[in-house]
Amino acid sequence: CCAGDTIHDHDLALAYVLEHYPALLPSFAILPDSSKEAVLFTQARMTFNHGWFVQAEGPPGAMLSPLKQALGSAAAEDLAFYFLHWVTDLSG
């Protein structure tokens, strides 16, 4: 993202604020670094779209490649937290 860009995805918009202006979200700013990384993983670094996967809205390679990449580099806790994030997204 660059200054002046419009961000249409709410996760990416939140990630931008978390990365560039963390003081605007005091509850995030006071987290330990490891917890901040877990939150940032769910918002910006995990590009797997579980909604597309569940609803079969894209080709398997395009949907599963980001998940495969994340499985190789992410901590198990980060993946678990991502799926908790996904469930909360579903609930509205």
Coordinates of C-alpha atoms in Angstrom, one line a residue:
C1 CA 0.0 0.0 0.0
C2 CA 1.1 3.5 -0.7
A3 CA -0.1 6.8 0.6
G4 CA -3.3 7.9 -1.1
D5 CA -4.2 4.3 -2.2
T6 CA -7.7 3.1 -1.3
I7 CA -7.6 -0.3 0.5
H8 CA -10.8 -2.3 -0.1
D9 CA -10.0 -5.3 2.0
H10 CA -10.6 -4.8 5.7
D11 CA -7.8 -7.1 6.8
L12 CA -5.3 -5.3 4.7
A13 CA -6.5 -1.9 6.0
L14 CA -6.1 -3.1 9.5
A15 CA -2.7 -4.5 8.8
Y16 CA -1.6 -1.2 7.4
V17 CA -2.6 0.6 10.5
L18 CA -1.0 -2.1 12.7
E19 CA 2.3 -1.9 10.9
H20 CA 2.5 1.9 10.4
Y21 CA 0.5 3.4 13.2
P22 CA 0.4 0.9 16.1
A23 CA 0.0 3.6 18.7
L24 CA -3.5 4.3 17.3
L25 CA -4.6 0.9 18.7
P26 CA -3.4 0.9 22.3
S27 CA -4.5 -2.7 23.0
F28 CA -2.2 -3.8 20.1
A29 CA 0.6 -1.5 21.0
I30 CA 1.0 -3.0 24.5
L31 CA 1.1 -6.6 23.3
P32 CA 4.4 -8.5 23.5
D33 CA 6.2 -8.7 20.2
S34 CA 5.4 -12.4 19.7
S35 CA 1.7 -11.6 20.1
K36 CA 2.0 -8.6 17.7
E37 CA 3.5 -11.0 15.2
A38 CA 0.6 -13.4 15.5
V39 CA -1.9 -10.7 14.9
L40 CA 0.1 -9.3 11.9
F41 CA 0.3 -12.9 10.5
T42 CA -3.5 -13.1 10.5
Q43 CA -4.0 -9.7 9.0
A44 CA -1.2 -9.3 6.5
R45 CA 1.1 -12.3 6.1
M46 CA -1.4 -15.1 5.6
T47 CA -2.7 -14.6 2.1
F48 CA -4.8 -17.8 2.1
N49 CA -8.5 -17.0 1.6
H50 CA -10.3 -19.6 3.5
G51 CA -13.7 -18.3 2.4
W52 CA -12.7 -18.9 -1.3
F53 CA -11.5 -22.4 -0.3
V54 CA -14.7 -23.4 1.6
Q55 CA -16.9 -22.1 -1.2
A56 CA -14.7 -23.5 -4.0
E57 CA -14.5 -20.0 -5.6
G58 CA -11.1 -20.4 -7.3
P59 CA -8.7 -22.9 -8.8
P60 CA -7.0 -25.2 -6.3
G61 CA -3.5 -23.9 -7.1
A62 CA -4.4 -20.3 -6.6
M63 CA -6.2 -21.1 -3.3
L64 CA -3.8 -23.6 -1.8
S65 CA -0.4 -22.2 -2.7
P66 CA -0.5 -19.5 0.0
L67 CA -1.5 -22.0 2.6
K68 CA 1.3 -24.4 1.6
Q69 CA 3.8 -21.5 1.8
A70 CA 2.4 -20.5 5.2
L71 CA 2.6 -24.1 6.5
G72 CA 6.3 -24.1 5.7
S73 CA 7.2 -20.9 7.5
A74 CA 4.6 -20.1 10.1
A75 CA 4.5 -21.1 13.7
A76 CA 1.7 -23.5 14.7
E77 CA 0.3 -20.9 17.0
D78 CA 0.1 -18.4 14.2
L79 CA -1.9 -20.8 12.0
A80 CA -4.2 -21.7 14.9
F81 CA -4.7 -18.0 15.6
Y82 CA -5.4 -17.4 11.8
F83 CA -8.2 -20.0 11.9
L84 CA -9.7 -18.4 15.0
H85 CA -9.6 -15.0 13.2
W86 CA -11.4 -16.7 10.2
V87 CA -14.2 -18.0 12.5
T88 CA -14.7 -14.6 14.0
D89 CA -14.8 -13.1 10.4
L90 CA -17.6 -15.6 9.7
S91 CA -19.6 -14.5 12.7
G92 CA -19.7 -11.0 11.5

